[in-house]
């Protein structure tokens, strides 16, 4: 049986002093918990053929969709606050009539939503002026649609 002698084993390291151990611990901590971010400072080209990439956060929307979204979020938050207040009042008083509380706490929300809708309709319509020069040709098509049967078959007939 071949047994390795003691020269095959590496020498065991000597125990570290407290100062060496502290320095080694600081080195390991600095290497492990050091900065992990890298900022690329290469200048970005002014233009290129790379397509745009969607960014995190809210997706791009039209101004009308953004306004409607904000209005819905505000209405939802208002409704939640009013409902929470009504629930707390009902819980605390234990004598409150739920119908009366619903009318009292629901009225401000309904009033705000009605006023918002009224204000939206109160805006004056923009003046549109369209001026055309030259001959105008209008094509007039009439479409007659017929739908028949249990499994519907639609037939469109165009006439000029």
PDB file of C-alpha atoms in Angstrom:
ATOM      1  CA  UNK A   1       0.000   0.000   0.000  1.00  0.00           C
ATOM      2  CA  UNK A   2       1.389   3.360  -1.033  1.00  0.00           C
ATOM      3  CA  UNK A   3       1.069   6.069   1.565  1.00  0.00           C
ATOM      4  CA  UNK A   4       2.087   9.602   0.804  1.00  0.00           C
ATOM      5  CA  UNK A   5       4.677  10.980   3.096  1.00  0.00           C
ATOM      6  CA  UNK A   6       4.389  14.311   4.838  1.00  0.00           C
ATOM      7  CA  UNK A   7       6.213  16.177   2.061  1.00  0.00           C
ATOM      8  CA  UNK A   8       3.183  15.763  -0.273  1.00  0.00           C
ATOM      9  CA  UNK A   9       0.952  17.869   2.002  1.00  0.00           C
ATOM     10  CA  UNK A  10       1.233  21.633   1.812  1.00  0.00           C
ATOM     11  CA  UNK A  11       2.375  23.335   4.923  1.00  0.00           C
ATOM     12  CA  UNK A  12      -0.419  24.587   7.126  1.00  0.00           C
ATOM     13  CA  UNK A  13      -0.547  28.372   7.349  1.00  0.00           C
ATOM     14  CA  UNK A  14       0.370  29.929  10.613  1.00  0.00           C
ATOM     15  CA  UNK A  15      -2.494  31.449  12.581  1.00  0.00           C
ATOM     16  CA  UNK A  16      -3.037  35.160  11.876  1.00  0.00           C
ATOM     17  CA  UNK A  17      -2.627  37.845  14.419  1.00  0.00           C
ATOM     18  CA  UNK A  18      -5.668  39.927  15.378  1.00  0.00           C
ATOM     19  CA  UNK A  19      -4.430  42.817  13.241  1.00  0.00           C
ATOM     20  CA  UNK A  20      -3.944  40.564  10.206  1.00  0.00           C
ATOM     21  CA  UNK A  21      -7.368  38.990  10.716  1.00  0.00           C
ATOM     22  CA  UNK A  22      -9.024  42.398  10.944  1.00  0.00           C
ATOM     23  CA  UNK A  23      -7.222  43.580   7.788  1.00  0.00           C
ATOM     24  CA  UNK A  24      -8.271  40.418   5.914  1.00  0.00           C
ATOM     25  CA  UNK A  25     -11.890  40.826   7.092  1.00  0.00           C
ATOM     26  CA  UNK A  26     -11.918  44.452   5.870  1.00  0.00           C
ATOM     27  CA  UNK A  27     -10.545  43.336   2.496  1.00  0.00           C
ATOM     28  CA  UNK A  28     -13.195  40.609   2.096  1.00  0.00           C
ATOM     29  CA  UNK A  29     -16.039  42.945   3.133  1.00  0.00           C
ATOM     30  CA  UNK A  30     -14.838  45.680   0.777  1.00  0.00           C
ATOM     31  CA  UNK A  31     -14.594  43.186  -2.099  1.00  0.00           C
ATOM     32  CA  UNK A  32     -18.034  41.698  -1.369  1.00  0.00           C
ATOM     33  CA  UNK A  33     -20.027  44.828  -0.585  1.00  0.00           C
ATOM     34  CA  UNK A  34     -18.232  47.356  -2.743  1.00  0.00           C
ATOM     35  CA  UNK A  35     -19.893  49.262  -5.554  1.00  0.00           C
ATOM     36  CA  UNK A  36     -21.513  46.974  -8.111  1.00  0.00           C
ATOM     37  CA  UNK A  37     -22.724  49.565 -10.640  1.00  0.00           C
ATOM     38  CA  UNK A  38     -20.850  50.764 -13.665  1.00  0.00           C
ATOM     39  CA  UNK A  39     -21.640  53.920 -15.631  1.00  0.00           C
ATOM     40  CA  UNK A  40     -20.684  53.889 -19.275  1.00  0.00           C
ATOM     41  CA  UNK A  41     -19.356  57.350 -20.064  1.00  0.00           C
ATOM     42  CA  UNK A  42     -19.150  56.749 -23.827  1.00  0.00           C
ATOM     43  CA  UNK A  43     -20.970  59.601 -25.598  1.00  0.00           C
ATOM     44  CA  UNK A  44     -24.356  58.620 -27.016  1.00  0.00           C
ATOM     45  CA  UNK A  45     -24.721  59.180 -30.759  1.00  0.00           C
ATOM     46  CA  UNK A  46     -27.105  61.939 -31.822  1.00  0.00           C
ATOM     47  CA  UNK A  47     -28.982  59.672 -34.256  1.00  0.00           C
ATOM     48  CA  UNK A  48     -28.890  56.096 -35.394  1.00  0.00           C
ATOM     49  CA  UNK A  49     -30.958  53.288 -36.848  1.00  0.00           C
ATOM     50  CA  UNK A  50     -31.694  51.564 -33.538  1.00  0.00           C
ATOM     51  CA  UNK A  51     -35.447  51.340 -32.894  1.00  0.00           C
ATOM     52  CA  UNK A  52     -36.833  52.913 -29.700  1.00  0.00           C
ATOM     53  CA  UNK A  53     -37.120  50.720 -26.636  1.00  0.00           C
ATOM     54  CA  UNK A  54     -40.052  50.905 -24.222  1.00  0.00           C
ATOM     55  CA  UNK A  55     -38.954  52.429 -20.937  1.00  0.00           C
ATOM     56  CA  UNK A  56     -40.089  51.264 -17.508  1.00  0.00           C
ATOM     57  CA  UNK A  57     -43.049  53.007 -15.933  1.00  0.00           C
ATOM     58  CA  UNK A  58     -46.282  54.152 -17.485  1.00  0.00           C
ATOM     59  CA  UNK A  59     -46.480  53.453 -21.211  1.00  0.00           C
ATOM     60  CA  UNK A  60     -46.693  56.444 -23.541  1.00  0.00           C
ATOM     61  CA  UNK A  61     -50.270  57.643 -24.005  1.00  0.00           C
ATOM     62  CA  UNK A  62     -52.072  60.445 -25.749  1.00  0.00           C
ATOM     63  CA  UNK A  63     -52.874  63.572 -23.739  1.00  0.00           C
ATOM     64  CA  UNK A  64     -56.561  62.640 -23.651  1.00  0.00           C
ATOM     65  CA  UNK A  65     -55.788  59.148 -22.346  1.00  0.00           C
ATOM     66  CA  UNK A  66     -53.438  60.610 -19.726  1.00  0.00           C
ATOM     67  CA  UNK A  67     -56.098  63.075 -18.574  1.00  0.00           C
ATOM     68  CA  UNK A  68     -58.722  60.322 -18.370  1.00  0.00           C
ATOM     69  CA  UNK A  69     -56.311  58.075 -16.462  1.00  0.00           C
ATOM     70  CA  UNK A  70     -55.558  60.781 -13.904  1.00  0.00           C
ATOM     71  CA  UNK A  71     -59.279  61.522 -13.526  1.00  0.00           C
ATOM     72  CA  UNK A  72     -60.042  57.830 -12.944  1.00  0.00           C
ATOM     73  CA  UNK A  73     -57.239  57.503 -10.405  1.00  0.00           C
ATOM     74  CA  UNK A  74     -58.434  60.610  -8.547  1.00  0.00           C
ATOM     75  CA  UNK A  75     -62.031  59.389  -8.589  1.00  0.00           C
ATOM     76  CA  UNK A  76     -60.994  55.979  -7.286  1.00  0.00           C
ATOM     77  CA  UNK A  77     -58.915  57.477  -4.487  1.00  0.00           C
ATOM     78  CA  UNK A  78     -61.759  59.831  -3.536  1.00  0.00           C
ATOM     79  CA  UNK A  79     -64.241  56.974  -3.484  1.00  0.00           C
ATOM     80  CA  UNK A  80     -61.917  54.874  -1.306  1.00  0.00           C
ATOM     81  CA  UNK A  81     -61.442  57.715   1.179  1.00  0.00           C
ATOM     82  CA  UNK A  82     -65.166  58.447   1.359  1.00  0.00           C
ATOM     83  CA  UNK A  83     -66.003  54.772   1.755  1.00  0.00           C
ATOM     84  CA  UNK A  84     -63.376  54.336   4.462  1.00  0.00           C
ATOM     85  CA  UNK A  85     -64.694  57.327   6.363  1.00  0.00           C
ATOM     86  CA  UNK A  86     -68.241  56.011   6.129  1.00  0.00           C
ATOM     87  CA  UNK A  87     -67.137  52.574   7.345  1.00  0.00           C
ATOM     88  CA  UNK A  88     -65.319  54.086  10.333  1.00  0.00           C
ATOM     89  CA  UNK A  89     -68.348  56.235  11.192  1.00  0.00           C
ATOM     90  CA  UNK A  90     -70.656  53.233  11.026  1.00  0.00           C
ATOM     91  CA  UNK A  91     -68.297  51.167  13.161  1.00  0.00           C
ATOM     92  CA  UNK A  92     -67.794  53.845  15.816  1.00  0.00           C
ATOM     93  CA  UNK A  93     -71.402  55.018  16.173  1.00  0.00           C
ATOM     94  CA  UNK A  94     -73.097  51.613  15.871  1.00  0.00           C
ATOM     95  CA  UNK A  95     -76.337  53.593  15.493  1.00  0.00           C
ATOM     96  CA  UNK A  96     -75.787  55.198  12.097  1.00  0.00           C
ATOM     97  CA  UNK A  97     -78.222  54.363   9.332  1.00  0.00           C
ATOM     98  CA  UNK A  98     -76.262  52.931   6.364  1.00  0.00           C
ATOM     99  CA  UNK A  99     -78.585  54.546   3.804  1.00  0.00           C
ATOM    100  CA  UNK A 100     -78.161  57.998   5.347  1.00  0.00           C
ATOM    101  CA  UNK A 101     -74.385  57.543   5.548  1.00  0.00           C
ATOM    102  CA  UNK A 102     -74.315  56.432   1.916  1.00  0.00           C
ATOM    103  CA  UNK A 103     -76.202  59.546   0.860  1.00  0.00           C
ATOM    104  CA  UNK A 104     -74.106  61.892   2.998  1.00  0.00           C
ATOM    105  CA  UNK A 105     -70.723  60.421   2.071  1.00  0.00           C
ATOM    106  CA  UNK A 106     -71.591  59.609  -1.545  1.00  0.00           C
ATOM    107  CA  UNK A 107     -72.931  63.063  -2.329  1.00  0.00           C
ATOM    108  CA  UNK A 108     -69.537  64.863  -2.464  1.00  0.00           C
ATOM    109  CA  UNK A 109     -68.087  62.262  -4.822  1.00  0.00           C
ATOM    110  CA  UNK A 110     -71.110  62.396  -7.113  1.00  0.00           C
ATOM    111  CA  UNK A 111     -71.038  66.198  -7.008  1.00  0.00           C
ATOM    112  CA  UNK A 112     -67.343  66.347  -7.945  1.00  0.00           C
ATOM    113  CA  UNK A 113     -67.803  63.881 -10.812  1.00  0.00           C
ATOM    114  CA  UNK A 114     -70.866  65.763 -12.099  1.00  0.00           C
ATOM    115  CA  UNK A 115     -69.022  69.087 -11.949  1.00  0.00           C
ATOM    116  CA  UNK A 116     -66.033  67.585 -13.785  1.00  0.00           C
ATOM    117  CA  UNK A 117     -68.292  66.296 -16.554  1.00  0.00           C
ATOM    118  CA  UNK A 118     -70.093  69.634 -16.769  1.00  0.00           C
ATOM    119  CA  UNK A 119     -66.800  71.522 -16.962  1.00  0.00           C
ATOM    120  CA  UNK A 120     -65.610  69.203 -19.729  1.00  0.00           C
ATOM    121  CA  UNK A 121     -68.730  69.923 -21.779  1.00  0.00           C
ATOM    122  CA  UNK A 122     -68.570  73.671 -21.114  1.00  0.00           C
ATOM    123  CA  UNK A 123     -65.425  74.153 -23.189  1.00  0.00           C
ATOM    124  CA  UNK A 124     -66.122  76.014 -26.409  1.00  0.00           C
ATOM    125  CA  UNK A 125     -65.700  74.040 -29.595  1.00  0.00           C
ATOM    126  CA  UNK A 126     -62.681  75.114 -31.636  1.00  0.00           C
ATOM    127  CA  UNK A 127     -63.334  77.113 -34.794  1.00  0.00           C
ATOM    128  CA  UNK A 128     -62.390  75.072 -37.832  1.00  0.00           C
ATOM    129  CA  UNK A 129     -61.949  76.906 -41.118  1.00  0.00           C
ATOM    130  CA  UNK A 130     -61.319  74.733 -44.161  1.00  0.00           C
ATOM    131  CA  UNK A 131     -60.762  76.470 -47.480  1.00  0.00           C
ATOM    132  CA  UNK A 132     -60.444  74.444 -50.663  1.00  0.00           C
ATOM    133  CA  UNK A 133     -59.577  75.531 -54.171  1.00  0.00           C
ATOM    134  CA  UNK A 134     -60.022  73.583 -57.362  1.00  0.00           C
ATOM    135  CA  UNK A 135     -62.633  71.140 -58.596  1.00  0.00           C
ATOM    136  CA  UNK A 136     -64.299  68.868 -56.058  1.00  0.00           C
ATOM    137  CA  UNK A 137     -65.460  65.376 -57.019  1.00  0.00           C
ATOM    138  CA  UNK A 138     -67.533  63.419 -54.550  1.00  0.00           C
ATOM    139  CA  UNK A 139     -68.200  59.738 -55.009  1.00  0.00           C
ATOM    140  CA  UNK A 140     -71.403  58.472 -53.530  1.00  0.00           C
ATOM    141  CA  UNK A 141     -71.713  54.805 -52.715  1.00  0.00           C
ATOM    142  CA  UNK A 142     -74.783  53.137 -51.299  1.00  0.00           C
ATOM    143  CA  UNK A 143     -74.373  49.828 -49.537  1.00  0.00           C
ATOM    144  CA  UNK A 144     -77.340  47.499 -49.116  1.00  0.00           C
ATOM    145  CA  UNK A 145     -76.732  44.858 -46.466  1.00  0.00           C
ATOM    146  CA  UNK A 146     -78.765  41.685 -46.081  1.00  0.00           C
ATOM    147  CA  UNK A 147     -78.254  39.183 -43.271  1.00  0.00           C
ATOM    148  CA  UNK A 148     -80.173  35.882 -43.261  1.00  0.00           C
ATOM    149  CA  UNK A 149     -80.165  32.466 -41.667  1.00  0.00           C
ATOM    150  CA  UNK A 150     -79.449  30.870 -38.300  1.00  0.00           C
ATOM    151  CA  UNK A 151     -75.794  30.908 -39.210  1.00  0.00           C
ATOM    152  CA  UNK A 152     -75.703  34.451 -40.465  1.00  0.00           C
ATOM    153  CA  UNK A 153     -74.482  35.173 -43.959  1.00  0.00           C
ATOM    154  CA  UNK A 154     -74.099  38.872 -44.751  1.00  0.00           C
ATOM    155  CA  UNK A 155     -74.229  40.046 -48.339  1.00  0.00           C
ATOM    156  CA  UNK A 156     -73.130  43.601 -49.209  1.00  0.00           C
ATOM    157  CA  UNK A 157     -74.231  45.080 -52.543  1.00  0.00           C
ATOM    158  CA  UNK A 158     -72.602  48.302 -53.654  1.00  0.00           C
ATOM    159  CA  UNK A 159     -74.319  50.645 -56.070  1.00  0.00           C
ATOM    160  CA  UNK A 160     -73.090  53.936 -57.483  1.00  0.00           C
TER     161      UNK A 160
END
